[in-house]
């Protein structure tokens, strides 16, 4: 029966035509009501048992039925408000309601346990309407017909609205029900193998709570708890290590975080780049498609890219591949070369060229004119690079095997037009290619990479000729999404060299970060571009294009390598490894004498004492001394006597610290002084050279002792 | 990296002559495309670690700045000197040869694979051959789509090929593009 259909889910469809009939017709409610009421009374006993359990299910079901039935089912479990309002609609049928009430009460108890009178009324009335349609018109209220039809429509509308609200409250009530698992629950879970669907559900729940925190949170549960639970869940579900998850949580909002993680779980799309030296994209596609490749152009942004959806044979095994007609390359690898935009007859350096995709792209863009220096530090990757270069028919290359930092010495400073630096990085943007990165990367790796990247970038900038007619650009790119490897490195270069950021020429991708947590980068960093797998469907990537403004190196960085180290210590927040390595540099480095002179001069400058004369004498001699000795002297303060070591040692420390905090100005002045100082020291050195080291040492020590004693005497005199 | 001496140069030219014939001088005297200089130089041959490289003069000049142990390649390698001093052309010379060689052989589509695996070309794979090929000529092997696949020495003259048996070897394999995948240690 149709009435039964209204109650239970599987029997809904039969209601539909009935419902439609009901809405079209305008049956007199009174008569209609009386009829179904009786029917319901008859059937109440049957339905009461089936009704209650089904109520709860009906909320969840996808009900594809006219709103009447929705309202019916939902109103069954709903709160008073709706019932009350719906009953308000039924004012017209006072008579019926009066009759129905007693019946409704009994019926309500039976099978609409939670419902109110009002909602019961609504149910009855709606049922009555649908039933009334079937039973036909036996009304004598033709005048009321219009009003009644309007009432029916209003009621329907009301019912629909109520249904929607009902759904919403149900959803809300579901979310209110989401509670963070307690410690015991977590312990239990820890003992069992990870329940993946559960984890997934919990992750999406927490993300939802976090995105609407004020409304959806549990009382008195801090946000931190939710975040921590999310972290642990993600770690066990996706398999990341603690450090990576922390960084990702800091970088992305909760919803996007899940998108990122999901994107990294997928397989990267396979892309090819047509080698324009040998073929065209059109011809290549025409040759590959018959071999069973499902290809498409990669996008509007590239004229040479193809993306392979699937293929019967591997893309690396075709005749065209062996003939060098295309290169298998990630889509993101196109970007730095497009940003570089090499022109014909230019001199280009690719500082980290292996496996050669970018180098060959550069060669193709230049049409084999000009010259490319393809450098690769790692010998083992060299043969792959060579193979690719020669297979693709790029003839204008010189392939060498240097450490990128040495290239300015080999090729000469300010000697080339453009440099591409696709820096070695932690590779966090390529997790989908290499899932091992999820667990193996740590803060130390990032710091080490960042250090190397900074040095390489400075070397790259030094290679470029700012006065080049057509060029003067450096493109820096990494396949990582970590800020210390990307924005921080560019920021460092902006401070150290006369360069500025220019637009990459890539109109898609997100601008880089200008500020991130406690870091503040130069505002032009929004010209850099970041790419993500979940946004661009390519590896996580970062591209920045720098233009060299002048060949002179700013004095702040030139004055001393020591102060450069000091500046680094002051600048960067990841101090430790920088300090360590830069200190090493300092001790081994060439400008040690200068550095010592600077320190001496600084001490003189900051401490206004009578030791002026002594100090000048000492500092004059200081550059003459071998650097090693001075190093010892400085370190073994307690052992060797002397004013520099004992008395001013404490001060010396302070002085040193002050020096590190010096501004550019002071550095400039010190550098000037060193410049003045330089020739003097070398002259002194020439005189003393023939003396042997040990002899010199002892002489020096004697001298120090004498000076110290002299000083003591003068102090005593002063005190007295 | 040094220029080749007399003996070495003759060896290289001999091998190349088999492919190019009188075109050989064109190989060395054509204006160079590479190099950032506005006036094009010429091409030259240089020897570095037993490999012979074909590069433009501009490139060669700049490559002198790179230290010998650090230099991996200049321009295109065309062949190498073996341990006992004979010279062999390698697959990297394919592009150059394909551009300048006089004799070509075209293979049937299904038989390309066999050649790319390093086998010699039997008569059954032969689709076309340049008319006046003589036995012992250098021959560039192409696919029907005019994609160079490798090179070798013609075992028979063009007329003899017609008369030959289906399984008779027509082209002796010297190098093929499949070596890029098969032999990773090629250039090192």
GROMACS .gro file of C-alpha atoms in nm, chain A residues 34-478:
model
  445
   34UNK     CA    1  -1.047   1.112   0.758
   35UNK     CA    2  -0.981   0.834   0.521
   36UNK     CA    3  -0.612   0.785   0.586
   37UNK     CA    4  -0.660   0.828   0.953
   38UNK     CA    5  -0.874   0.524   0.962
   39UNK     CA    6  -0.628   0.339   0.750
   40UNK     CA    7  -0.347   0.438   0.973
   41UNK     CA    8  -0.534   0.332   1.276
   42UNK     CA    9  -0.582  -0.001   1.116
   43UNK     CA   10  -0.223  -0.038   1.022
   44UNK     CA   11  -0.062   0.120   1.318
   45UNK     CA   12  -0.019  -0.210   1.484
   46UNK     CA   13   0.160  -0.345   1.180
   47UNK     CA   14   0.390  -0.054   1.130
   48UNK     CA   15   0.478   0.044   1.479
   49UNK     CA   16   0.744  -0.219   1.511
   50UNK     CA   17   0.904  -0.149   1.179
   51UNK     CA   18   0.877   0.223   1.211
   52UNK     CA   19   1.115   0.309   1.492
   53UNK     CA   20   1.432   0.140   1.378
   54UNK     CA   21   1.381   0.270   1.030
   55UNK     CA   22   1.351   0.626   1.144
   56UNK     CA   23   1.715   0.649   1.226
   57UNK     CA   24   1.819   0.493   0.900
   58UNK     CA   25   1.605   0.719   0.692
   59UNK     CA   26   1.814   1.017   0.777
   60UNK     CA   27   2.118   0.872   0.611
   61UNK     CA   28   1.956   0.735   0.304
   62UNK     CA   29   1.967   0.905  -0.027
   63UNK     CA   30   1.607   0.976  -0.065
   64UNK     CA   31   1.524   1.055  -0.419
   65UNK     CA   32   1.162   1.116  -0.358
   66UNK     CA   33   0.946   1.424  -0.345
   67UNK     CA   34   0.998   1.632  -0.042
   68UNK     CA   35   0.673   1.517   0.108
   69UNK     CA   36   0.816   1.187   0.200
   70UNK     CA   37   1.139   1.343   0.322
   71UNK     CA   38   0.949   1.561   0.556
   72UNK     CA   39   0.749   1.270   0.671
   73UNK     CA   40   1.039   1.055   0.762
   74UNK     CA   41   1.256   1.323   0.907
   75UNK     CA   42   0.987   1.492   1.096
   76UNK     CA   43   0.944   1.167   1.274
   77UNK     CA   44   1.265   1.218   1.468
   78UNK     CA   45   1.284   1.587   1.465
   79UNK     CA   46   1.260   1.843   1.741
   80UNK     CA   47   0.959   2.032   1.838
   81UNK     CA   48   1.017   2.347   1.643
   82UNK     CA   49   0.941   2.203   1.307
   83UNK     CA   50   0.644   2.015   1.427
   84UNK     CA   51   0.515   2.324   1.592
   85UNK     CA   52   0.559   2.536   1.284
   86UNK     CA   53   0.403   2.283   1.063
   87UNK     CA   54   0.112   2.260   1.290
   88UNK     CA   55   0.081   2.635   1.257
   89UNK     CA   56   0.022   2.580   0.887
   90UNK     CA   57  -0.265   2.361   0.952
   91UNK     CA   58  -0.473   2.624   1.118
   92UNK     CA   59  -0.729   2.591   0.850
   93UNK     CA   60  -0.815   2.241   0.937
   94UNK     CA   61  -0.911   2.309   1.290
   95UNK     CA   62  -1.185   2.060   1.281
   96UNK     CA   63  -0.970   1.781   1.170
   97UNK     CA   64  -0.695   1.862   1.407
   98UNK     CA   65  -0.930   1.863   1.691
   99UNK     CA   66  -1.050   1.523   1.588
  100UNK     CA   67  -0.705   1.399   1.519
  101UNK     CA   68  -0.536   1.499   1.833
  102UNK     CA   69  -0.650   1.223   2.051
  103UNK     CA   70  -0.580   0.976   1.778
  104UNK     CA   71  -0.247   1.134   1.708
  105UNK     CA   72  -0.136   1.100   2.059
  106UNK     CA   73  -0.193   0.734   2.059
  107UNK     CA   74  -0.041   0.696   1.719
  108UNK     CA   75   0.252   0.914   1.808
  109UNK     CA   76   0.334   0.693   2.098
  110UNK     CA   77   0.320   0.394   1.884
  111UNK     CA   78   0.538   0.465   1.596
  112UNK     CA   79   0.670   0.816   1.601
  113UNK     CA   80   0.835   0.789   1.934
  114UNK     CA   81   1.035   1.114   1.937
  115UNK     CA   82   0.792   1.319   1.747
  116UNK     CA   83   0.568   1.584   1.868
  117UNK     CA   84   0.201   1.622   1.823
  118UNK     CA   85   0.260   1.880   1.566
  119UNK     CA   86   0.491   1.671   1.360
  120UNK     CA   87   0.253   1.387   1.389
  121UNK     CA   88  -0.006   1.621   1.252
  122UNK     CA   89   0.215   1.710   0.964
  123UNK     CA   90   0.272   1.350   0.889
  124UNK     CA   91  -0.095   1.276   0.897
  125UNK     CA   92  -0.184   1.572   0.687
  126UNK     CA   93   0.069   1.493   0.423
  127UNK     CA   94  -0.025   1.134   0.414
  128UNK     CA   95  -0.379   1.247   0.394
  129UNK     CA   96  -0.299   1.457   0.092
  130UNK     CA   97  -0.130   1.179  -0.092
  131UNK     CA   98  -0.400   0.941  -0.003
  132UNK     CA   99  -0.661   1.195  -0.084
  133UNK     CA  100  -0.534   1.213  -0.437
  134UNK     CA  101  -0.603   0.848  -0.486
  135UNK     CA  102  -0.937   0.847  -0.322
  136UNK     CA  103  -1.060   1.120  -0.545
  137UNK     CA  104  -1.235   1.443  -0.499
  138UNK     CA  105  -1.534   1.432  -0.284
  139UNK     CA  106  -1.504   1.789  -0.177
  140UNK     CA  107  -1.768   2.042  -0.172
  141UNK     CA  108  -1.531   2.327  -0.096
  142UNK     CA  109  -1.461   2.455  -0.443
  143UNK     CA  110  -1.422   2.802  -0.304
  144UNK     CA  111  -1.154   2.697  -0.069
  145UNK     CA  112  -0.980   2.512  -0.345
  146UNK     CA  113  -0.744   2.793  -0.430
  147UNK     CA  114  -0.668   2.867  -0.074
  148UNK     CA  115  -0.621   2.504  -0.007
  149UNK     CA  116  -0.389   2.455  -0.299
  150UNK     CA  117  -0.188   2.750  -0.183
  151UNK     CA  118  -0.179   2.598   0.158
  152UNK     CA  119  -0.062   2.275   0.010
  153UNK     CA  120   0.214   2.447  -0.181
  154UNK     CA  121   0.321   2.639   0.123
  155UNK     CA  122   0.322   2.329   0.326
  156UNK     CA  123   0.531   2.156   0.068
  157UNK     CA  124   0.775   2.438   0.061
  158UNK     CA  125   0.783   2.437   0.435
  159UNK     CA  126   0.838   2.067   0.433
  160UNK     CA  127   1.127   2.101   0.194
  161UNK     CA  128   1.285   2.368   0.407
  162UNK     CA  129   1.234   2.164   0.714
  163UNK     CA  130   1.387   1.868   0.543
  164UNK     CA  131   1.695   2.066   0.457
  165UNK     CA  132   1.725   2.199   0.805
  166UNK     CA  133   1.681   1.852   0.933
  167UNK     CA  134   1.966   1.732   0.719
  168UNK     CA  135   2.182   2.014   0.841
  169UNK     CA  136   2.107   1.951   1.203
  170UNK     CA  137   2.178   1.587   1.144
  171UNK     CA  138   2.514   1.673   1.000
  172UNK     CA  139   2.585   1.907   1.281
  173UNK     CA  140   2.481   1.656   1.532
  174UNK     CA  141   2.717   1.410   1.368
  175UNK     CA  142   3.005   1.650   1.394
  176UNK     CA  143   2.922   1.740   1.744
  177UNK     CA  144   2.953   1.377   1.809
  178UNK     CA  145   3.311   1.371   1.685
  179UNK     CA  146   3.532   1.355   1.986
  180UNK     CA  147   3.901   1.312   1.996
  181UNK     CA  148   3.988   0.962   2.101
  182UNK     CA  149   4.079   0.934   2.465
  183UNK     CA  150   4.408   0.804   2.590
  184UNK     CA  151   4.264   0.460   2.652
  185UNK     CA  152   4.122   0.437   2.305
  186UNK     CA  153   4.456   0.536   2.165
  187UNK     CA  154   4.631   0.274   2.369
  188UNK     CA  155   4.394   0.013   2.243
  189UNK     CA  156   4.457   0.124   1.890
  190UNK     CA  157   4.828   0.108   1.942
  191UNK     CA  158   4.801  -0.258   2.025
  192UNK     CA  159   4.602  -0.345   1.717
  193UNK     CA  160   4.728  -0.317   1.361
  194UNK     CA  161   4.639   0.023   1.217
  195UNK     CA  162   4.278   0.043   1.109
  196UNK     CA  163   4.320   0.238   0.788
  197UNK     CA  164   3.960   0.333   0.709
  198UNK     CA  165   3.921   0.446   1.067
  199UNK     CA  166   4.231   0.657   1.045
  200UNK     CA  167   4.119   0.807   0.719
  201UNK     CA  168   3.783   0.892   0.864
  202UNK     CA  169   3.938   1.046   1.169
  203UNK     CA  170   4.177   1.251   0.958
  204UNK     CA  171   3.894   1.394   0.750
  205UNK     CA  172   3.691   1.459   1.065
  206UNK     CA  173   3.970   1.650   1.231
  207UNK     CA  174   4.033   1.847   0.914
  208UNK     CA  175   3.670   1.943   0.906
  209UNK     CA  176   3.678   2.049   1.269
  210UNK     CA  177   3.993   2.250   1.217
  211UNK     CA  178   3.854   2.431   0.919
  212UNK     CA  179   3.554   2.550   1.117
  213UNK     CA  180   3.707   2.538   1.457
  214UNK     CA  181   3.491   2.769   1.659
  215UNK     CA  182   3.173   2.595   1.568
  216UNK     CA  183   3.281   2.237   1.553
  217UNK     CA  184   3.522   2.202   1.836
  218UNK     CA  185   3.470   2.012   2.153
  219UNK     CA  186   3.449   2.232   2.456
  220UNK     CA  187   3.777   2.297   2.631
  221UNK     CA  188   3.977   2.094   2.387
  222UNK     CA  189   4.258   2.314   2.257
  223UNK     CA  190   4.341   2.331   1.891
  224UNK     CA  191   4.676   2.185   1.965
  225UNK     CA  192   4.523   1.856   2.066
  226UNK     CA  193   4.339   1.827   1.741
  227UNK     CA  194   4.654   1.909   1.548
  228UNK     CA  195   4.859   1.656   1.741
  229UNK     CA  196   4.603   1.386   1.682
  230UNK     CA  197   4.599   1.475   1.316
  231UNK     CA  198   4.973   1.450   1.306
  232UNK     CA  199   4.986   1.104   1.455
  233UNK     CA  200   4.707   0.985   1.231
  234UNK     CA  201   4.875   1.117   0.919
  235UNK     CA  202   5.203   0.966   1.022
  236UNK     CA  203   5.052   0.623   1.056
  237UNK     CA  204   4.819   0.646   0.758
  238UNK     CA  205   5.048   0.804   0.500
  239UNK     CA  206   5.381   0.700   0.645
  240UNK     CA  207   5.562   1.029   0.695
  241UNK     CA  208   5.818   1.107   0.958
  242UNK     CA  209   5.760   1.359   1.231
  243UNK     CA  210   5.966   1.639   1.085
  244UNK     CA  211   5.802   1.639   0.744
  245UNK     CA  212   5.453   1.634   0.886
  246UNK     CA  213   5.530   1.927   1.114
  247UNK     CA  214   5.661   2.130   0.825
  248UNK     CA  215   5.368   2.045   0.602
  249UNK     CA  216   5.121   2.133   0.873
  250UNK     CA  217   5.291   2.467   0.914
  251UNK     CA  218   5.289   2.536   0.544
  252UNK     CA  219   4.939   2.437   0.443
  253UNK     CA  220   4.593   2.487   0.591
  254UNK     CA  221   4.426   2.166   0.701
  255UNK     CA  222   4.213   2.105   0.396
  256UNK     CA  223   4.494   2.173   0.154
  257UNK     CA  224   4.726   1.956   0.360
  258UNK     CA  225   4.512   1.656   0.289
  259UNK     CA  226   4.506   1.745  -0.079
  260UNK     CA  227   4.884   1.761  -0.082
  261UNK     CA  228   4.917   1.426   0.091
  262UNK     CA  229   4.669   1.264  -0.139
  263UNK     CA  230   4.845   1.405  -0.443
  264UNK     CA  231   5.173   1.262  -0.325
  265UNK     CA  232   5.018   0.920  -0.308
  266UNK     CA  233   4.933   0.917  -0.675
  267UNK     CA  234   5.158   0.821  -0.959
  268UNK     CA  235   5.330   1.113  -1.130
  269UNK     CA  236   5.217   1.174  -1.486
  270UNK     CA  237   5.471   1.075  -1.747
  271UNK     CA  238   5.581   1.352  -1.976
  272UNK     CA  239   5.791   1.375  -2.287
  273UNK     CA  240   5.967   1.669  -2.441
  274UNK     CA  241   6.002   1.677  -2.820
  275UNK     CA  242   6.352   1.740  -2.936
  276UNK     CA  243   6.303   2.030  -3.171
  277UNK     CA  244   6.647   1.973  -3.319
  278UNK     CA  245   6.525   1.655  -3.481
  279UNK     CA  246   6.150   1.659  -3.505
  280UNK     CA  247   5.830   1.844  -3.428
  281UNK     CA  248   5.569   1.765  -3.167
  282UNK     CA  249   5.308   1.696  -3.429
  283UNK     CA  250   5.528   1.449  -3.613
  284UNK     CA  251   5.638   1.283  -3.294
  285UNK     CA  252   5.281   1.231  -3.181
  286UNK     CA  253   5.197   1.094  -3.522
  287UNK     CA  254   5.480   0.846  -3.490
  288UNK     CA  255   5.406   0.741  -3.134
  289UNK     CA  256   5.031   0.703  -3.142
  290UNK     CA  257   5.039   0.407  -3.382
  291UNK     CA  258   5.281   0.241  -3.144
  292UNK     CA  259   5.012   0.238  -2.882
  293UNK     CA  260   5.074   0.562  -2.693
  294UNK     CA  261   4.790   0.763  -2.552
  295UNK     CA  262   4.926   1.117  -2.577
  296UNK     CA  263   4.815   1.471  -2.530
  297UNK     CA  264   4.989   1.806  -2.547
  298UNK     CA  265   5.094   1.892  -2.199
  299UNK     CA  266   4.918   2.226  -2.180
  300UNK     CA  267   4.898   2.570  -2.326
  301UNK     CA  268   5.218   2.669  -2.158
  302UNK     CA  269   5.446   2.449  -2.363
  303UNK     CA  270   5.483   2.382  -2.732
  304UNK     CA  271   5.710   2.085  -2.694
  305UNK     CA  272   5.557   1.891  -2.411
  306UNK     CA  273   5.349   1.577  -2.433
  307UNK     CA  274   5.185   1.388  -2.152
  308UNK     CA  275   5.148   1.012  -2.178
  309UNK     CA  276   4.839   0.868  -2.019
  310UNK     CA  277   4.921   0.511  -2.100
  311UNK     CA  278   5.114   0.310  -2.352
  312UNK     CA  279   5.152  -0.046  -2.462
  313UNK     CA  280   5.530  -0.028  -2.459
  314UNK     CA  281   5.761   0.169  -2.238
  315UNK     CA  282   5.833   0.520  -2.351
  316UNK     CA  283   6.204   0.455  -2.319
  317UNK     CA  284   6.210   0.168  -2.564
  318UNK     CA  285   6.083   0.316  -2.887
  319UNK     CA  286   6.287   0.375  -3.200
  320UNK     CA  287   6.214   0.745  -3.172
  321UNK     CA  288   6.359   0.754  -2.824
  322UNK     CA  289   6.676   0.586  -2.939
  323UNK     CA  290   6.701   0.823  -3.229
  324UNK     CA  291   6.681   1.112  -2.987
  325UNK     CA  292   6.348   1.252  -3.096
  326UNK     CA  293   6.225   1.305  -2.744
  327UNK     CA  294   6.331   1.302  -2.384
  328UNK     CA  295   6.148   1.158  -2.086
  329UNK     CA  296   6.124   1.445  -1.847
  330UNK     CA  297   5.904   1.562  -1.564
  331UNK     CA  298   5.675   1.849  -1.651
  332UNK     CA  299   5.831   2.061  -1.382
  333UNK     CA  300   6.172   2.030  -1.547
  334UNK     CA  301   6.052   2.236  -1.839
  335UNK     CA  302   5.996   2.535  -1.618
  336UNK     CA  303   6.344   2.653  -1.522
  337UNK     CA  304   6.457   2.639  -1.883
  338UNK     CA  305   6.152   2.831  -1.995
  339UNK     CA  306   6.230   3.087  -1.728
  340UNK     CA  307   6.593   3.102  -1.839
  341UNK     CA  308   6.493   3.170  -2.201
  342UNK     CA  309   6.837   3.118  -2.356
  343UNK     CA  310   6.899   3.305  -2.677
  344UNK     CA  311   7.105   3.194  -2.972
  345UNK     CA  312   7.478   3.249  -2.961
  346UNK     CA  313   7.485   3.297  -2.588
  347UNK     CA  314   7.717   3.142  -2.333
  348UNK     CA  315   7.521   2.937  -2.085
  349UNK     CA  316   7.628   2.739  -1.781
  350UNK     CA  317   7.425   2.456  -1.637
  351UNK     CA  318   7.576   2.401  -1.297
  352UNK     CA  319   7.409   2.074  -1.206
  353UNK     CA  320   7.338   1.922  -1.540
  354UNK     CA  321   7.278   1.552  -1.488
  355UNK     CA  322   7.080   1.368  -1.614
  356UNK     CA  323   7.069   1.622  -1.894
  357UNK     CA  324   6.705   1.697  -1.961
  358UNK     CA  325   6.742   2.066  -1.899
  359UNK     CA  326   7.076   2.091  -2.075
  360UNK     CA  327   6.938   1.933  -2.388
  361UNK     CA  328   6.633   2.157  -2.374
  362UNK     CA  329   6.864   2.459  -2.357
  363UNK     CA  330   7.057   2.324  -2.653
  364UNK     CA  331   6.739   2.277  -2.850
  365UNK     CA  332   6.621   2.629  -2.774
  366UNK     CA  333   6.955   2.769  -2.883
  367UNK     CA  334   6.950   2.553  -3.196
  368UNK     CA  335   7.302   2.433  -3.125
  369UNK     CA  336   7.451   2.780  -3.146
  370UNK     CA  337   7.641   2.948  -2.869
  371UNK     CA  338   7.801   2.732  -2.605
  372UNK     CA  339   7.675   2.542  -2.304
  373UNK     CA  340   7.901   2.444  -2.018
  374UNK     CA  341   7.734   2.142  -1.869
  375UNK     CA  342   7.881   2.077  -1.530
  376UNK     CA  343   7.811   1.784  -1.304
  377UNK     CA  344   7.973   1.722  -0.969
  378UNK     CA  345   7.889   1.356  -0.934
  379UNK     CA  346   8.104   1.139  -1.159
  380UNK     CA  347   7.866   0.850  -1.152
  381UNK     CA  348   7.593   1.055  -1.312
  382UNK     CA  349   7.819   1.186  -1.581
  383UNK     CA  350   7.772   0.905  -1.829
  384UNK     CA  351   7.395   0.948  -1.819
  385UNK     CA  352   7.442   1.314  -1.893
  386UNK     CA  353   7.677   1.244  -2.181
  387UNK     CA  354   7.450   0.978  -2.321
  388UNK     CA  355   7.153   1.211  -2.325
  389UNK     CA  356   7.342   1.502  -2.474
  390UNK     CA  357   7.477   1.297  -2.760
  391UNK     CA  358   7.162   1.104  -2.820
  392UNK     CA  359   6.963   1.425  -2.856
  393UNK     CA  360   7.219   1.564  -3.097
  394UNK     CA  361   7.326   1.864  -2.893
  395UNK     CA  362   7.667   1.961  -3.022
  396UNK     CA  363   7.750   2.290  -2.853
  397UNK     CA  364   7.838   2.156  -2.511
  398UNK     CA  365   8.149   2.130  -2.304
  399UNK     CA  366   8.088   1.876  -2.031
  400UNK     CA  367   8.299   1.903  -1.719
  401UNK     CA  368   8.313   1.751  -1.379
  402UNK     CA  369   8.365   2.026  -1.124
  403UNK     CA  370   8.222   2.127  -0.795
  404UNK     CA  371   7.993   2.412  -0.887
  405UNK     CA  372   8.161   2.642  -0.641
  406UNK     CA  373   8.486   2.618  -0.835
  407UNK     CA  374   8.337   2.719  -1.166
  408UNK     CA  375   8.396   3.093  -1.130
  409UNK     CA  376   8.765   3.018  -1.091
  410UNK     CA  377   8.774   2.784  -1.388
  411UNK     CA  378   8.562   2.976  -1.631
  412UNK     CA  379   8.637   3.320  -1.498
  413UNK     CA  380   8.424   3.562  -1.305
  414UNK     CA  381   8.164   3.751  -1.500
  415UNK     CA  382   8.217   3.544  -1.808
  416UNK     CA  383   7.886   3.399  -1.919
  417UNK     CA  384   7.547   3.527  -2.019
  418UNK     CA  385   7.310   3.302  -1.828
  419UNK     CA  386   7.337   3.038  -1.562
  420UNK     CA  387   7.091   2.769  -1.473
  421UNK     CA  388   7.124   2.627  -1.124
  422UNK     CA  389   6.894   2.336  -1.062
  423UNK     CA  390   7.031   2.293  -0.715
  424UNK     CA  391   7.073   1.963  -0.534
  425UNK     CA  392   6.797   1.952  -0.275
  426UNK     CA  393   6.611   1.724  -0.038
  427UNK     CA  394   6.362   1.645  -0.310
  428UNK     CA  395   6.051   1.686  -0.097
  429UNK     CA  396   5.854   1.785  -0.403
  430UNK     CA  397   5.912   1.449  -0.565
  431UNK     CA  398   5.775   1.225  -0.293
  432UNK     CA  399   5.545   1.059  -0.541
  433UNK     CA  400   5.845   0.939  -0.737
  434UNK     CA  401   6.046   0.836  -0.436
  435UNK     CA  402   5.834   0.754  -0.132
  436UNK     CA  403   6.144   0.688   0.071
  437UNK     CA  404   6.178   1.064   0.116
  438UNK     CA  405   5.877   1.056   0.346
  439UNK     CA  406   6.078   0.898   0.621
  440UNK     CA  407   6.435   0.986   0.547
  441UNK     CA  408   6.449   1.366   0.551
  442UNK     CA  409   6.526   1.563   0.861
  443UNK     CA  410   6.608   1.918   0.963
  444UNK     CA  411   6.979   1.843   0.929
  445UNK     CA  412   6.941   1.738   0.568
  446UNK     CA  413   6.761   2.058   0.489
  447UNK     CA  414   7.021   2.272   0.659
  448UNK     CA  415   7.305   2.099   0.482
  449UNK     CA  416   7.133   2.133   0.148
  450UNK     CA  417   7.056   2.496   0.214
  451UNK     CA  418   7.418   2.567   0.293
  452UNK     CA  419   7.541   2.408  -0.028
  453UNK     CA  420   7.269   2.580  -0.227
  454UNK     CA  421   7.367   2.920  -0.093
  455UNK     CA  422   7.727   2.869  -0.192
  456UNK     CA  423   7.632   2.743  -0.535
  457UNK     CA  424   7.399   3.031  -0.594
  458UNK     CA  425   7.666   3.283  -0.507
  459UNK     CA  426   7.904   3.107  -0.743
  460UNK     CA  427   7.642   3.112  -1.014
  461UNK     CA  428   7.589   3.483  -0.967
  462UNK     CA  429   7.962   3.540  -0.983
  463UNK     CA  430   7.980   3.357  -1.313
  464UNK     CA  431   7.732   3.579  -1.485
  465UNK     CA  432   7.837   3.896  -1.658
  466UNK     CA  433   7.608   4.177  -1.557
  467UNK     CA  434   7.709   4.374  -1.862
  468UNK     CA  435   7.621   4.102  -2.104
  469UNK     CA  436   7.430   4.240  -2.400
  470UNK     CA  437   7.163   3.980  -2.408
  471UNK     CA  438   7.172   3.820  -2.068
  472UNK     CA  439   7.282   3.865  -1.714
  473UNK     CA  440   7.032   3.619  -1.565
  474UNK     CA  441   7.054   3.339  -1.315
  475UNK     CA  442   6.770   3.093  -1.273
  476UNK     CA  443   6.760   2.905  -0.948
  477UNK     CA  444   6.529   2.609  -0.914
  478UNK     CA  445   6.476   2.317  -0.681
   0.00000   0.00000   0.00000
